[in-house]
Tab-separated table of C-alpha atoms in Angstrom:
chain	number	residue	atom	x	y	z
A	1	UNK	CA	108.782	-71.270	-87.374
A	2	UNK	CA	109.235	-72.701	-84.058
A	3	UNK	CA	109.459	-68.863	-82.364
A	4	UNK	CA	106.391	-68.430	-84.304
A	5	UNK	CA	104.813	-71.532	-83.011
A	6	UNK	CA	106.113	-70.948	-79.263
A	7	UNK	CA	104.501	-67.409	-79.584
A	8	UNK	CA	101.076	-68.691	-80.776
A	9	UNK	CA	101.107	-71.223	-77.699
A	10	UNK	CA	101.800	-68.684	-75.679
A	11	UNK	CA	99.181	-66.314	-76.573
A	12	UNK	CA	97.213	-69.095	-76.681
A	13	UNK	CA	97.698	-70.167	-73.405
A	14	UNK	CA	97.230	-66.511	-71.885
A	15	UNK	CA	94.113	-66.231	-73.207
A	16	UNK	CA	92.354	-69.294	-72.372
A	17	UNK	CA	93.720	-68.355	-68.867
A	18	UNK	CA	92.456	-64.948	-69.158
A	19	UNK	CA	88.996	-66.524	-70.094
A	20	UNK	CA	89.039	-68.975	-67.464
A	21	UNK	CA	89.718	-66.370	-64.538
A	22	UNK	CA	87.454	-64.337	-66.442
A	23	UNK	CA	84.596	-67.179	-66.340
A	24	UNK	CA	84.910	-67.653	-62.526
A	25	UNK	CA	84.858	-64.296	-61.436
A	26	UNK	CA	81.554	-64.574	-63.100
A	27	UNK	CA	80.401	-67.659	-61.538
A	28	UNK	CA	82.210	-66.488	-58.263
A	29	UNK	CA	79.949	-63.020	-58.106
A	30	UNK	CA	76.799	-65.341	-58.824
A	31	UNK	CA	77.281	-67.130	-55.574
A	32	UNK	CA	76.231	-66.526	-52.446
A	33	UNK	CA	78.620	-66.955	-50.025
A	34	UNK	CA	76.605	-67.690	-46.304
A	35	UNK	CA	78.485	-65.339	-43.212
A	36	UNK	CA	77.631	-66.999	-40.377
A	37	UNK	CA	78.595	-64.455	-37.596
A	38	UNK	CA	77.590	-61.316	-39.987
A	39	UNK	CA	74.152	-59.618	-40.050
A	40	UNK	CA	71.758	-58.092	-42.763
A	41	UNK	CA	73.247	-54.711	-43.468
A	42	UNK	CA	70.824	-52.175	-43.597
A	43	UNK	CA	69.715	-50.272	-46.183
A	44	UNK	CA	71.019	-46.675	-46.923
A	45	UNK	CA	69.759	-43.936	-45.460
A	46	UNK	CA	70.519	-40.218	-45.888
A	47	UNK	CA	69.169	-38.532	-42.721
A	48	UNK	CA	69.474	-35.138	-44.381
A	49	UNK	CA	67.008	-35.680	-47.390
A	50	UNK	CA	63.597	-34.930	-46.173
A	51	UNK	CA	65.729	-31.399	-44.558
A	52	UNK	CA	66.874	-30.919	-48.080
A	53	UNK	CA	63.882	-31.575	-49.851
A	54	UNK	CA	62.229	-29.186	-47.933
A	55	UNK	CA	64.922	-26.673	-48.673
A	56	UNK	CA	64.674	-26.807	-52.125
A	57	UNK	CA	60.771	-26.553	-52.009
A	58	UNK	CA	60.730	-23.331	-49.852
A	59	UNK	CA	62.945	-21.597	-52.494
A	60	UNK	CA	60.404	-23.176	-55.238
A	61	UNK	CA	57.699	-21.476	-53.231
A	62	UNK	CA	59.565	-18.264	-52.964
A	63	UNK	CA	60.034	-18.314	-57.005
A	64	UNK	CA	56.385	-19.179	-57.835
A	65	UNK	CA	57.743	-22.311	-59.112
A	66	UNK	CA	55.209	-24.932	-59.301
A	67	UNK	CA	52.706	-23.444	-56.864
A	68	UNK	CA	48.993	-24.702	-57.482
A	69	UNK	CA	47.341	-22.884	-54.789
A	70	UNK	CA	47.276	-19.219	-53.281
A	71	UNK	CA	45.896	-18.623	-50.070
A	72	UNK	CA	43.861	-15.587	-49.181
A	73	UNK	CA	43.647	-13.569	-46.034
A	74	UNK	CA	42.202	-10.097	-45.929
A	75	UNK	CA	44.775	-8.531	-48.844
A	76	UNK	CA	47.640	-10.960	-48.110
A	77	UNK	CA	48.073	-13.450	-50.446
A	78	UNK	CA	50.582	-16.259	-50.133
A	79	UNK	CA	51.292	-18.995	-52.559
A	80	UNK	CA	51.951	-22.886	-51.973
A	81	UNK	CA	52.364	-25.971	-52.908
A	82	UNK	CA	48.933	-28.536	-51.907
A	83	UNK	CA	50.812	-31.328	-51.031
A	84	UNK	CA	53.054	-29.674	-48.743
A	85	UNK	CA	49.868	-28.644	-46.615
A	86	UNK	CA	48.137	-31.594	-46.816
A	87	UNK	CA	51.247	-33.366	-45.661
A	88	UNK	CA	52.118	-30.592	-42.474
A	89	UNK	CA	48.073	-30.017	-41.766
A	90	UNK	CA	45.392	-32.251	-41.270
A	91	UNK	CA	43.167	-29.270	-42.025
A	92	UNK	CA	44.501	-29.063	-45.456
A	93	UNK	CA	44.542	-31.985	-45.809
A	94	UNK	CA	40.952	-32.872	-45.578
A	95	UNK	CA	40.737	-29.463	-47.937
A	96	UNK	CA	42.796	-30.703	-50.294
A	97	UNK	CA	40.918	-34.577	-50.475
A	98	UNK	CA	37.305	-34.088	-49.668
A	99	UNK	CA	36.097	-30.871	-50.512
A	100	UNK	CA	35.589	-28.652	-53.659
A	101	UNK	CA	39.138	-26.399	-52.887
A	102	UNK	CA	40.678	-29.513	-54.508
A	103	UNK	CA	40.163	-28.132	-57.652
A	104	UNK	CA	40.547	-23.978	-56.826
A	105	UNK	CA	43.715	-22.102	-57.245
A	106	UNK	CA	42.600	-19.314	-55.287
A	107	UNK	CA	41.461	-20.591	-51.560
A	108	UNK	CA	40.193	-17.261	-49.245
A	109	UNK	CA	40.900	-18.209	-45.682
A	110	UNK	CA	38.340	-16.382	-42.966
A	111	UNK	CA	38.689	-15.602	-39.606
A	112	UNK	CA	42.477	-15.736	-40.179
A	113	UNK	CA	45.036	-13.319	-39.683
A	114	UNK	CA	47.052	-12.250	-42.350
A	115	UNK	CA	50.116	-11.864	-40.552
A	116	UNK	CA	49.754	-15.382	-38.467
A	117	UNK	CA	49.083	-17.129	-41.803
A	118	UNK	CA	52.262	-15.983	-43.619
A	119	UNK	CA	53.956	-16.884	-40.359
A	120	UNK	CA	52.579	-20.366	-40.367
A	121	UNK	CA	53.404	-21.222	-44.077
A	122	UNK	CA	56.976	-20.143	-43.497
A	123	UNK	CA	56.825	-22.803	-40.529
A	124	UNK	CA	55.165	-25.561	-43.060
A	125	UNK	CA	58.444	-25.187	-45.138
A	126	UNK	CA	61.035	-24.292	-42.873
A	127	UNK	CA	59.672	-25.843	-38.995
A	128	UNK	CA	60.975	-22.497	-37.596
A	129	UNK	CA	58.384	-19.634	-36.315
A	130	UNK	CA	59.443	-17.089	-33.552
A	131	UNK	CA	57.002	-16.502	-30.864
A	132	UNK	CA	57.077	-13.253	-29.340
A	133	UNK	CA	54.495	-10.644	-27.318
A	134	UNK	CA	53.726	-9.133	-30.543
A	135	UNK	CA	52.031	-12.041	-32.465
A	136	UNK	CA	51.087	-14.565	-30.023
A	137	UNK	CA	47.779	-13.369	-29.768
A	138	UNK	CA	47.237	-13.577	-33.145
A	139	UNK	CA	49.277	-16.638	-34.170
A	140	UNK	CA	47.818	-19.222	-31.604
A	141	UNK	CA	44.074	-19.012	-32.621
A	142	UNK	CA	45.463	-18.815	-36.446
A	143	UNK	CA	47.353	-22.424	-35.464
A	144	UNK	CA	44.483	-23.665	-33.746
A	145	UNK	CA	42.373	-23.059	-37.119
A	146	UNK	CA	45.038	-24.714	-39.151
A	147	UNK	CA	45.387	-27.544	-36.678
A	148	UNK	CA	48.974	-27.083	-36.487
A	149	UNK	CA	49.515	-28.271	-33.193
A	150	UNK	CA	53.221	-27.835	-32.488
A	151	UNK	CA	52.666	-24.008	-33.229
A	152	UNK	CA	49.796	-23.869	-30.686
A	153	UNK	CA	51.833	-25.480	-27.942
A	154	UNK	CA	54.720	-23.480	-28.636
A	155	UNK	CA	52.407	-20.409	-28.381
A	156	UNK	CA	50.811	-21.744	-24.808
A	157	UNK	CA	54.282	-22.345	-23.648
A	158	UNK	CA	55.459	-18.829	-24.304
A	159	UNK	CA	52.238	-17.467	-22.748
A	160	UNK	CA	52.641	-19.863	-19.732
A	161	UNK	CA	56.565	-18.200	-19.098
A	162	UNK	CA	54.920	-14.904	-19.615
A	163	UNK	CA	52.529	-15.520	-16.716
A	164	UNK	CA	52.764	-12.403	-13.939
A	165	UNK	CA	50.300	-11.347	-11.587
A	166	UNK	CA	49.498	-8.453	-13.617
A	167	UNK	CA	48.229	-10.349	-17.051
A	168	UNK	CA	47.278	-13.762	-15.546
A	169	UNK	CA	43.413	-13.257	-15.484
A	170	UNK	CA	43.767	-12.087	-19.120
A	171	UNK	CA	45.856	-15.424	-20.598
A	172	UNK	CA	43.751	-17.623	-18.485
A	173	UNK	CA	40.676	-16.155	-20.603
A	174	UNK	CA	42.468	-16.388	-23.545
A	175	UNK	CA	43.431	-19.954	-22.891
A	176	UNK	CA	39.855	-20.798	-22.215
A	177	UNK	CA	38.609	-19.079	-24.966
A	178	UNK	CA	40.805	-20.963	-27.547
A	179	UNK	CA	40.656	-24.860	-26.030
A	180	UNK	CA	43.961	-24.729	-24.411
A	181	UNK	CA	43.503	-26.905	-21.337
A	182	UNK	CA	46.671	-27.147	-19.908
A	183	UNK	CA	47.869	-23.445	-20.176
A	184	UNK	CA	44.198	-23.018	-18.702
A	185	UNK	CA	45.281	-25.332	-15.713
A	186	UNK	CA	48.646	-23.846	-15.078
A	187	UNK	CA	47.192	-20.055	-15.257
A	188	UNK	CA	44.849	-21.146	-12.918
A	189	UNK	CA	47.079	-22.648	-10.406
A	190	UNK	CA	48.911	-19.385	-10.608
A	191	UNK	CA	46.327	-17.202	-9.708
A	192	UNK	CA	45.269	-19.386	-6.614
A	193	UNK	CA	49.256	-18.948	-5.561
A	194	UNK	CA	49.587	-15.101	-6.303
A	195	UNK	CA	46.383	-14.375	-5.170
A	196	UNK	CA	46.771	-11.776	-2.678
A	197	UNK	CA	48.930	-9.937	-5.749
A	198	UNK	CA	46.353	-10.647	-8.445
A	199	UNK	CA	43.517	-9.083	-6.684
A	200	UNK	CA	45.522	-5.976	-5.949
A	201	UNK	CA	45.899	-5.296	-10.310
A	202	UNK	CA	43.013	-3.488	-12.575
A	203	UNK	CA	42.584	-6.909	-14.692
A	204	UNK	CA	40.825	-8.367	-10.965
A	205	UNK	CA	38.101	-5.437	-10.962
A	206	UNK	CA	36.967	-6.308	-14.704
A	207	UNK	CA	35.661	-9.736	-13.739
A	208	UNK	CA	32.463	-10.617	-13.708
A	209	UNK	CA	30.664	-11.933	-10.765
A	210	UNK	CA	30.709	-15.253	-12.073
A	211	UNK	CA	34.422	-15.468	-12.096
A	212	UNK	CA	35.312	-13.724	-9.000
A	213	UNK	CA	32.890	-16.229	-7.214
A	214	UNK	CA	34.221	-19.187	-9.244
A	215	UNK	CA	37.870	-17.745	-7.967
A	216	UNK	CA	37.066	-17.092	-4.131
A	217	UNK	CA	35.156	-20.149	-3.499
A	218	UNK	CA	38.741	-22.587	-4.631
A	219	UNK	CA	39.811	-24.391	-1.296
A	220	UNK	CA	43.510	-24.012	-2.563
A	221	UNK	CA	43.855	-20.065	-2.452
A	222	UNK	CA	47.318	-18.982	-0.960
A	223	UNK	CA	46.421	-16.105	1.100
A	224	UNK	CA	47.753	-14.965	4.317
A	225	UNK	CA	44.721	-14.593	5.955
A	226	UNK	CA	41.062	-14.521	5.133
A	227	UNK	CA	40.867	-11.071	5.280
A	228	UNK	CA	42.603	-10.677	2.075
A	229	UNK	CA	39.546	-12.349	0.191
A	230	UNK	CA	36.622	-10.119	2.321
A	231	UNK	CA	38.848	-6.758	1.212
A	232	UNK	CA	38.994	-7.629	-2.498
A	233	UNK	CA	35.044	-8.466	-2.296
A	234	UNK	CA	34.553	-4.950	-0.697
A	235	UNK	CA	36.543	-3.232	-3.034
A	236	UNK	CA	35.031	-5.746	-6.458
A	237	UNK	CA	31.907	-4.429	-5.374
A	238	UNK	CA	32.577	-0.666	-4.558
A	239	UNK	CA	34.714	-0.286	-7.871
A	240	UNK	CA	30.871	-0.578	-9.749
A	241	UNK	CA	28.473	-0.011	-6.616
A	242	UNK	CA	25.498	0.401	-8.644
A	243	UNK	CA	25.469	-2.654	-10.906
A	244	UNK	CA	27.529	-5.059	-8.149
A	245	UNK	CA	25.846	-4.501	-5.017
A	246	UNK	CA	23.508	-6.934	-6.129
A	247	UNK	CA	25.476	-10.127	-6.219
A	248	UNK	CA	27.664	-8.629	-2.450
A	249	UNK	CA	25.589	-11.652	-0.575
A	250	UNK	CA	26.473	-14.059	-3.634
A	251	UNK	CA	29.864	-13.124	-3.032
A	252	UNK	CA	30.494	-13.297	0.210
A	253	UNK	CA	29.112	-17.358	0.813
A	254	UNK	CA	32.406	-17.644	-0.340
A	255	UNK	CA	34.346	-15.764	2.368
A	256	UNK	CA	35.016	-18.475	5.042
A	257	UNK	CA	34.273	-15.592	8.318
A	258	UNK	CA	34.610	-17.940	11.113
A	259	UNK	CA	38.267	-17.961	9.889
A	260	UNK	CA	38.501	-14.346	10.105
A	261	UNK	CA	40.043	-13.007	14.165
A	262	UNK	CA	37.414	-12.217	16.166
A	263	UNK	CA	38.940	-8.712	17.097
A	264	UNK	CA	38.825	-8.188	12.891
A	265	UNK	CA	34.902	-9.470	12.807
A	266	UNK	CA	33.815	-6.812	15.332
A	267	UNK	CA	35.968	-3.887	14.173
A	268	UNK	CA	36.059	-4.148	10.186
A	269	UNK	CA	33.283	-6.686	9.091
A	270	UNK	CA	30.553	-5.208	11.332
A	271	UNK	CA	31.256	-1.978	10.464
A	272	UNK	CA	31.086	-2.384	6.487
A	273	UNK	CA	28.483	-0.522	5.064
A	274	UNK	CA	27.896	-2.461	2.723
A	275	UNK	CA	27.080	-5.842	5.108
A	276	UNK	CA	25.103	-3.683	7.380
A	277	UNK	CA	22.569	-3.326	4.562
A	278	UNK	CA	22.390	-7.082	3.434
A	279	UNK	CA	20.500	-9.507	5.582
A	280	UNK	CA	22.030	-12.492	4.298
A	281	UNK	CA	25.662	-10.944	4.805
A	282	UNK	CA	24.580	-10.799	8.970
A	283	UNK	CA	23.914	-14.283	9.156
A	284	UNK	CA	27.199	-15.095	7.902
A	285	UNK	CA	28.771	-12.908	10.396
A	286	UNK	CA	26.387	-14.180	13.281
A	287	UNK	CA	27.744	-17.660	12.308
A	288	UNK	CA	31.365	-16.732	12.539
A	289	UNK	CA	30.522	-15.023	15.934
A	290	UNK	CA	29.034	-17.543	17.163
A	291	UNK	CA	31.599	-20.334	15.784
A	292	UNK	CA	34.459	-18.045	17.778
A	293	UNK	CA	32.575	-18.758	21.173
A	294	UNK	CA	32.792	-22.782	20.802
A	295	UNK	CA	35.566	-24.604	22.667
A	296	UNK	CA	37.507	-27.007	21.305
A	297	UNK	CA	35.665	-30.247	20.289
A	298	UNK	CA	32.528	-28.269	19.618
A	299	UNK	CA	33.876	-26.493	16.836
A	300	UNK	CA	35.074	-29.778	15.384
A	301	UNK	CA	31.161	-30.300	15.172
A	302	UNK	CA	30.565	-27.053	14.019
A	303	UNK	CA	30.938	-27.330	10.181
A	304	UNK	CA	29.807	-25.600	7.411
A	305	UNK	CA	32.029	-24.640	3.909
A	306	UNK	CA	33.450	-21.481	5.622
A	307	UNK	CA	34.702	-23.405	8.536
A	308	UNK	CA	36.919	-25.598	6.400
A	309	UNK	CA	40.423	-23.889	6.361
A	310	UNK	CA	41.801	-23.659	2.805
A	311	UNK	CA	45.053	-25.644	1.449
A	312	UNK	CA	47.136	-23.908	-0.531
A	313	UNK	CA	48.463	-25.751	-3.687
A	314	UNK	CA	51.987	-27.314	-2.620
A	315	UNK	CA	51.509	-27.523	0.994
A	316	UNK	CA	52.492	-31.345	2.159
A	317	UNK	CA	49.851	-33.731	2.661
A	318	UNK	CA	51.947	-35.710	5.211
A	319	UNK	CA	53.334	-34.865	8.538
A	320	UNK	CA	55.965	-36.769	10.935
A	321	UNK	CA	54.587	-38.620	13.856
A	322	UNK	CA	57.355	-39.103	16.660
A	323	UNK	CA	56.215	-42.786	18.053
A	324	UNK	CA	57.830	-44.249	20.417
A	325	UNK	CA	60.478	-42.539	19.942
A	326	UNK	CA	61.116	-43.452	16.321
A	327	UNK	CA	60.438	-40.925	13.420
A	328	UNK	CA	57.047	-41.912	11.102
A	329	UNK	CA	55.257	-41.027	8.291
A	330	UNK	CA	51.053	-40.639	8.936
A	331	UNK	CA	48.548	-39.255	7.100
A	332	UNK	CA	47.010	-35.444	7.804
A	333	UNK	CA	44.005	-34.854	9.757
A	334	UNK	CA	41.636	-32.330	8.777
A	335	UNK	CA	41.927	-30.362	11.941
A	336	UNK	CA	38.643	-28.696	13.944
A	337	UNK	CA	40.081	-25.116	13.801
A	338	UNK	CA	43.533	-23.451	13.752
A	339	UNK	CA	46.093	-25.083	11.242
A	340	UNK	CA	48.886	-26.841	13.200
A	341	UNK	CA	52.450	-25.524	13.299
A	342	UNK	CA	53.892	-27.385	15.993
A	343	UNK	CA	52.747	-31.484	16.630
A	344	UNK	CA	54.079	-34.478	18.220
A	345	UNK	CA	52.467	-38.069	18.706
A	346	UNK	CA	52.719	-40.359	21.228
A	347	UNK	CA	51.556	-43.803	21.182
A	348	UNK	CA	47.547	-43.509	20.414
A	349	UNK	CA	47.176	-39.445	20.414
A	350	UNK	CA	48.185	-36.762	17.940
A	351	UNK	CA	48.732	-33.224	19.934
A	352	UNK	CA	48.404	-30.055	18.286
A	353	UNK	CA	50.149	-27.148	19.986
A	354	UNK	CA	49.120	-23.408	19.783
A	355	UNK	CA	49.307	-22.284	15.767
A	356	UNK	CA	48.309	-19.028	14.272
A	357	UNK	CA	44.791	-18.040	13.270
A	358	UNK	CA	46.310	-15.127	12.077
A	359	UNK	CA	47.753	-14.560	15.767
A	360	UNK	CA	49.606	-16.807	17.693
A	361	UNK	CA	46.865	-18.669	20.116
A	362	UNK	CA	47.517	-20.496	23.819
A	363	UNK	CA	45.377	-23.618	22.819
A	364	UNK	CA	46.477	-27.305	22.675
A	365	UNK	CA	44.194	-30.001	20.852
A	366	UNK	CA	44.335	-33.900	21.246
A	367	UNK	CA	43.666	-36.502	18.596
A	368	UNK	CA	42.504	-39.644	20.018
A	369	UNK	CA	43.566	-42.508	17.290
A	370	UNK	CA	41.394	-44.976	19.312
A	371	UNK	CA	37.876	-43.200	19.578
A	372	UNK	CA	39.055	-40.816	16.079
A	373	UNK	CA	37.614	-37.678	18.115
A	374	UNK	CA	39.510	-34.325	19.131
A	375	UNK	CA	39.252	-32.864	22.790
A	376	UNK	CA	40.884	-29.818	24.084
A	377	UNK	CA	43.630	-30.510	27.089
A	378	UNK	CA	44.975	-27.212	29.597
A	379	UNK	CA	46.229	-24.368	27.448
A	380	UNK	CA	49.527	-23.065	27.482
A	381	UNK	CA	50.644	-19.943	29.603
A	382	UNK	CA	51.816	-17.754	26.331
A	383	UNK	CA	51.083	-17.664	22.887
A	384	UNK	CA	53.159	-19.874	20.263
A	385	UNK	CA	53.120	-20.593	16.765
A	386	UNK	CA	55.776	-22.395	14.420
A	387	UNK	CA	57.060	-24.237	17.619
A	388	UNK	CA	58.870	-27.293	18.168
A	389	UNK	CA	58.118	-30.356	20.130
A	390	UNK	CA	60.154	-32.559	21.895
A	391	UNK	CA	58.348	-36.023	23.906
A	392	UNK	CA	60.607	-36.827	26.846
A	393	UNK	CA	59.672	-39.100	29.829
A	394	UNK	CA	55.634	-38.652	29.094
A	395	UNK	CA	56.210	-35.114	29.414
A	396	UNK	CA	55.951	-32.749	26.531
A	397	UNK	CA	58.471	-29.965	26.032
């Protein structure tokens, strides 16, 4: 009776214990208990679900599975899923919301490839296409269309590595054709830098007028000389005599003669045939004639647009200024003739020793800071160009 007793207490006893512990875990996990020097931890997220998602919808789209739209191009007919477009393309997606292909199954796409639009759904679903020689041409104008903007960029970056002298003229009017401004841009500075090599390929001679004068007349063409842009004139306009001969005097505004060497304007220039028949093409070369037998500060004065010497794209806009003997930074001044080589400065005047125009010349230049005017000084004994300066004692070495 007693072990019977004992035993009931007992299991008594562990069970109002059990209940108690029981009760304030309860109450425990109901409050809240405040961690001062802990933060808000944030809430889950799986980094690889949209990935996934996506996964699993390009094999639905593979399987037919759930598709509600096929889209038509030529014979090529690819199958989709609507919100997937409107969510990758604002083009579909204004489709899909605001017009009547809301409600078709069957959407025919014009003016689209069918190869560049089964390329371009692959990329909706996967965010992998491969650019290559073969399909750019027809993938970036199909991307433009669909307003799938990484695809187009991708496409003008591929075109802008492909640039050579040989297909520049031909991407740059392919860029300008499709609204791509800054493959236009960088084609563009190309051609100005590989000029002398772009002129010499068949793409140069299929220009029309309006683009070879639009070309010539930049101020940033890198060319050796200006003979360079009077030869691919001559030979723009012999390569179709009959219909071209017309715009020669057009042309040839652009030509900056009084650049050209004087030996060059009598021998070659006067002689062209084709000048010797244009009136307008004489005065140009009576004005570089006549520009050649100015001195010094008078052809400063002498200006017209082909007296102004071109500037190549990524030549420096700055050059060092020794003053009193310490080593300065000044601004460039347009100069009255040859471009500079050699320079050094003194206190108030900028000297500009012999140069190359294309041949190495004997003349020497000053800059007066003071009065801002130029004036020719004694010339040297021999030709130089590309020499160096040195100011010691007032003297000039």
């Amino acid at each position: 009776m007693d072990t019977n007793t004992e035993s009931g207490v007992d299991r008594g006893s562990c069970l109002l214990l059990r209940y108690a512990s029981q009760n304030s875990l309860d109450e425990s996990s109901q409050k809240h208990i405040p961690r001062p020097s802990s933060k808000e931890k944030p809430p889950y997220r799986n980094s690889n679900h949209a990935h996934r998602a996506f996964d699993v919808m390009k094999i639905m789209r593979k399987q037919n599975l759930l598709c509600d739209v096929r889209l038509v191009a030529d014979s090529v007919e690819v199958p989709a899923h609507k919100m997937v477009l409107a969510a990758c393309s604002p083009y579909f997606h204004a489709m899909f919301t605001s017009f009547e292909e809301s409600k078709q199954e069957r959407i025919v796409l014009q003016g689209i490839d069918p190869q560049a639009l089964q390329l371009l759904i692959d990329y909706v679903y996967s965010s992998e296409v491969h650019v290559t020689e073969e399909n750019v041409q027809v993938l970036l104008p199909a991307a433009n269309l669909l307003q799938l903007t990484d695809v187009r960029d991708a496409c003008c970056d591929f075109l802008q590595a492909q640039l050579h002298p040989t297909n520049c003229l031909g991407i740059r009017a392919f860029a300008d054709l499709h609204g791509c401004i800054d493959l236009l841009s960088s084609s563009e500075t190309y051609i100005e830098q590989h000029f002398p090599e772009v002129v010499e390929c068949e793409e140069f001679l299929t220009l029309s007028h309006s683009q070879v004068s639009k070309l010539i007349c930049s101020d940033h063409l890198t060319v050796p000389s200006e003979e360079k842009v009077f030869e691919c004139v001559i030979s723009w306009v012999n390569h179709a005599l009959e219909n071209r001969q017309s715009h020669l005097a057009e042309l040839m505004e652009h030509v900056r003669f009084p650049l050209l060497p004087q030996d060059y304007l009598v021998q070659r220039v006067e002689e062209e045939p084709l000048l010797k028949a244009s009136l307008k093409c004489k005065d140009y070369l009576i004005e570089a004639l006549k520009y050649h037998l100015l001195k010094g500060e008078q052809k400063a004065h002498f200006k017209t647009p082909r007296t102004k010497p071109r500037q190549p794209v990524g030549l420096p806009k700055d050059e060092s200024l020794v003053t009193n003997g310490e080593l300065e930074k000044a601004e460039v001044v347009d100069l009255p003739s040859e471009c500079a080589v050699g320079n050094s400065g003194f206190v108030e005047v900028l000297l500009v020793v012999g140069g190359q125009a294309p041949k190495a010349i004997r003349s020497v230049e000053c800059y007066d800071f003071s009065t801002e005017t130029w004036s020719s000084v004694a010339e040297m004994p021999g030709r130089r160009c590309r020499a160096g300066l040195v100011v010691l004692g007032g003297r000039v070495y």
